[in-house]
Short mmCIF file of C-alpha atoms and ligand atoms in Angstrom, two decimals:
data_model
loop_
_atom_site.label_atom_id
_atom_site.label_comp_id
_atom_site.label_asym_id
_atom_site.label_seq_id
_atom_site.Cartn_x
_atom_site.Cartn_y
_atom_site.Cartn_z
CA MET A 1 -14.02 4.39 41.56
CA LYS A 2 -10.57 5.76 42.18
CA ARG A 3 -9.25 8.48 39.97
CA THR A 4 -6.35 6.34 38.66
CA THR A 5 -8.77 3.56 37.67
CA ILE A 6 -10.80 6.00 35.62
CA LEU A 7 -7.64 7.29 33.97
CA LEU A 8 -6.57 3.75 33.11
CA LEU A 9 -9.97 2.99 31.61
CA ILE A 10 -9.81 6.11 29.46
CA LEU A 11 -6.30 5.17 28.36
CA ALA A 12 -7.29 1.57 27.51
CA PHE A 13 -10.28 2.75 25.51
CA GLY A 14 -8.20 5.33 23.70
CA LEU A 15 -5.60 2.73 22.70
CA SER A 16 -8.12 0.20 21.44
CA ALA A 17 -9.91 2.88 19.44
CA CYS A 18 -6.68 3.48 17.49
CA ASP A 19 -6.80 0.00 15.98
CA GLY A 20 -9.60 0.88 13.55
CA PRO A 21 -12.52 -1.30 12.54
CA SER A 22 -10.78 -4.54 11.46
CA PRO A 23 -7.15 -4.65 12.54
CA SER A 24 -6.72 -8.38 11.99
CA LYS A 25 -7.93 -8.18 8.39
CA SER A 26 -5.50 -5.42 7.46
CA ARG A 27 -2.70 -7.22 9.31
CA GLU A 28 -3.40 -10.36 7.23
CA ALA A 29 -3.40 -8.35 4.00
CA GLU A 30 -0.13 -6.71 5.07
CA ALA A 31 1.49 -10.06 5.84
CA ALA A 32 0.34 -11.41 2.46
CA SER A 33 1.63 -8.33 0.61
CA ARG A 34 5.07 -8.71 2.17
CA GLN A 35 5.47 -12.24 0.74
CA LEU A 36 5.17 -11.00 -2.84
CA VAL A 37 8.14 -10.07 -5.04
CA PRO A 38 8.10 -9.25 -8.79
CA LYS A 39 9.60 -12.03 -10.92
CA ASP A 40 11.72 -9.66 -13.06
CA PRO A 41 14.86 -8.85 -10.98
CA ASP A 42 15.08 -5.21 -12.18
CA ILE A 43 11.43 -4.57 -11.36
CA ALA A 44 11.90 -6.39 -8.03
CA ALA A 45 14.81 -4.07 -7.16
CA ILE A 46 12.76 -0.92 -7.90
CA TYR A 47 9.78 -2.31 -6.04
CA GLY A 48 11.95 -3.11 -3.00
CA ARG A 49 13.46 0.35 -2.75
CA SER A 50 10.41 2.46 -3.75
CA CYS A 51 6.86 1.14 -3.87
CA SER A 52 6.97 -1.58 -1.18
CA SER A 53 7.67 0.87 1.65
CA CYS A 54 4.07 2.12 1.38
CA HIS A 55 2.22 -0.56 -0.56
CA THR A 56 2.86 -3.20 2.14
CA VAL A 57 1.85 -0.91 5.05
CA ALA A 58 -1.91 -0.47 5.53
CA ALA A 59 -1.47 2.64 7.71
CA THR A 60 -0.11 4.60 4.71
CA GLY A 61 -3.54 4.34 3.03
CA ALA A 62 -1.94 2.79 -0.06
CA PRO A 63 -3.70 -0.13 -1.78
CA LEU A 64 -1.70 -3.18 -0.61
CA THR A 65 0.20 -5.32 -3.10
CA GLY A 66 -1.90 -8.36 -4.03
CA ASP A 67 -5.08 -6.94 -2.44
CA GLY A 68 -7.34 -7.49 -5.46
CA ALA A 69 -10.38 -5.82 -3.89
CA ALA A 70 -8.42 -2.62 -3.24
CA TRP A 71 -6.97 -2.52 -6.75
CA THR A 72 -9.97 -3.44 -8.95
CA PRO A 73 -11.79 -0.06 -8.74
CA ARG A 74 -8.50 1.75 -9.35
CA MET A 75 -7.50 -0.45 -12.31
CA ASP A 76 -10.95 0.22 -13.80
CA LYS A 77 -9.68 3.76 -14.49
CA GLY A 78 -7.26 2.25 -17.04
CA MET A 79 -3.49 1.65 -17.04
CA ASP A 80 -2.69 5.06 -18.57
CA VAL A 81 -4.48 6.84 -15.72
CA MET A 82 -2.69 4.62 -13.20
CA VAL A 83 0.73 5.48 -14.64
CA ASP A 84 -0.20 9.21 -14.66
CA SER A 85 -1.22 8.95 -10.98
CA VAL A 86 2.24 7.66 -10.11
CA ILE A 87 4.10 10.22 -12.25
CA ASN A 88 2.11 13.20 -10.94
CA GLY A 89 1.58 11.90 -7.41
CA PHE A 90 -1.84 10.95 -6.08
CA GLY A 91 -3.28 11.61 -2.59
CA GLY A 92 -0.66 10.43 -0.10
CA MET A 93 1.64 9.18 -2.85
CA PRO A 94 4.52 11.46 -3.79
CA PRO A 95 5.31 12.08 -7.52
CA PHE A 96 7.03 9.10 -9.18
CA GLY A 97 6.25 6.95 -6.13
CA LEU A 98 9.80 7.79 -5.03
CA CYS A 99 11.35 6.30 -8.21
CA MET A 100 12.57 9.43 -10.01
CA ASP A 101 14.36 7.58 -12.84
CA CYS A 102 11.63 5.01 -13.57
CA SER A 103 10.19 4.83 -17.11
CA ALA A 104 6.47 4.58 -17.89
CA GLU A 105 7.05 0.92 -18.89
CA GLN A 106 8.61 0.16 -15.51
CA PHE A 107 5.70 1.85 -13.69
CA GLU A 108 3.31 -0.25 -15.77
CA ALA A 109 5.12 -3.47 -14.80
CA LEU A 110 5.13 -2.44 -11.12
CA ILE A 111 1.41 -1.59 -11.18
CA GLN A 112 0.54 -4.81 -12.99
CA PHE A 113 2.43 -6.76 -10.32
CA MET A 114 0.93 -4.92 -7.34
CA ALA A 115 -2.62 -5.13 -8.69
CA THR A 116 -2.49 -8.89 -9.36
CA PRO A 117 -4.42 -10.59 -6.54
CA VAL A 118 -2.40 -12.76 -4.13
CA SER A 119 -4.25 -15.86 -5.36
CA SER A 120 -3.08 -15.31 -8.97
CA GLN A 121 0.58 -14.37 -8.27
C1 LIG B 1 5.23 7.28 0.24
C2 LIG B 1 4.29 6.21 0.02
C3 LIG B 1 4.13 5.62 -1.36
C4 LIG B 1 5.10 5.15 -2.21
C5 LIG B 1 6.61 5.15 -2.00
C6 LIG B 1 4.40 4.65 -3.37
N1 LIG B 1 3.05 4.80 -3.23
FE1 LIG B 1 1.62 4.33 -4.61
N2 LIG B 1 0.17 5.03 -3.35
C7 LIG B 1 0.39 5.52 -2.09
C8 LIG B 1 -0.88 5.91 -1.50
C9 LIG B 1 -1.09 6.48 -0.11
C10 LIG B 1 -1.87 5.66 -2.49
C11 LIG B 1 -3.37 5.92 -2.38
C12 LIG B 1 -3.63 7.38 -2.62
C13 LIG B 1 -5.11 7.73 -2.55
O1 LIG B 1 -5.96 6.95 -3.00
O2 LIG B 1 -5.39 8.83 -2.04
C14 LIG B 1 -1.17 5.09 -3.63
C15 LIG B 1 -1.80 4.72 -4.81
C16 LIG B 1 -1.15 4.19 -5.90
C17 LIG B 1 -1.79 3.85 -7.16
C18 LIG B 1 -3.26 4.04 -7.50
C19 LIG B 1 -3.48 5.44 -8.08
C20 LIG B 1 -4.91 5.71 -8.46
O3 LIG B 1 -5.12 6.54 -9.39
O4 LIG B 1 -5.84 5.14 -7.87
C21 LIG B 1 -0.83 3.34 -7.97
C22 LIG B 1 -1.00 2.87 -9.41
C23 LIG B 1 0.42 3.36 -7.24
N3 LIG B 1 0.19 3.88 -5.98
C24 LIG B 1 1.62 2.89 -7.73
C25 LIG B 1 2.85 3.04 -7.07
C26 LIG B 1 4.12 2.61 -7.64
C27 LIG B 1 4.30 1.95 -8.99
C28 LIG B 1 5.08 2.93 -6.70
C29 LIG B 1 6.58 2.70 -6.80
C30 LIG B 1 7.27 3.23 -7.95
C31 LIG B 1 4.40 3.56 -5.58
N4 LIG B 1 3.05 3.59 -5.84
C32 LIG B 1 5.05 4.07 -4.46
C33 LIG B 1 1.61 5.65 -1.45
C34 LIG B 1 2.84 5.37 -2.01
#
């Protein structure tokens, strides 16, 4: 085998390895999450400028909007804990989820919306 062929094979393998275990599944969940918008226009505006930038992008590690399976174990911790996670920051999420002037009630509405499975929206 020629040296360039080996290099190409290594490159091809390296690129495919970056896709992770189930790229099509997370792409579907991403596409589904991007269709969803909160019904309340004020909440929709906050969601559009803050939360959606991460919660519709699987690579951020954020539970995707409408992905019931990702949200159920988190919601089991209780709404108060969820709101505290946003206010204090949690893992890859910065404090306030990038909405510095949001109230606890607005966070609750945003979380309720994001955690509602696609099939029930
Ligand atoms: C910069 C990216 C980013 C933004 C913006 C963001 N999040 Fe997150 N969020 C994340 C990530 C990443 C996680 C998962 C963190 C982990 O599990 O380590 C997460 C997790 C959460 C959780 C679950 C916390 C828990 O205790 O399990 C809630 C609730 C949440 N986000 C709400 C929001 C809300 C509401 C907004 C908008 C106001 C928002 N996020 C904006 C990245 C973001």
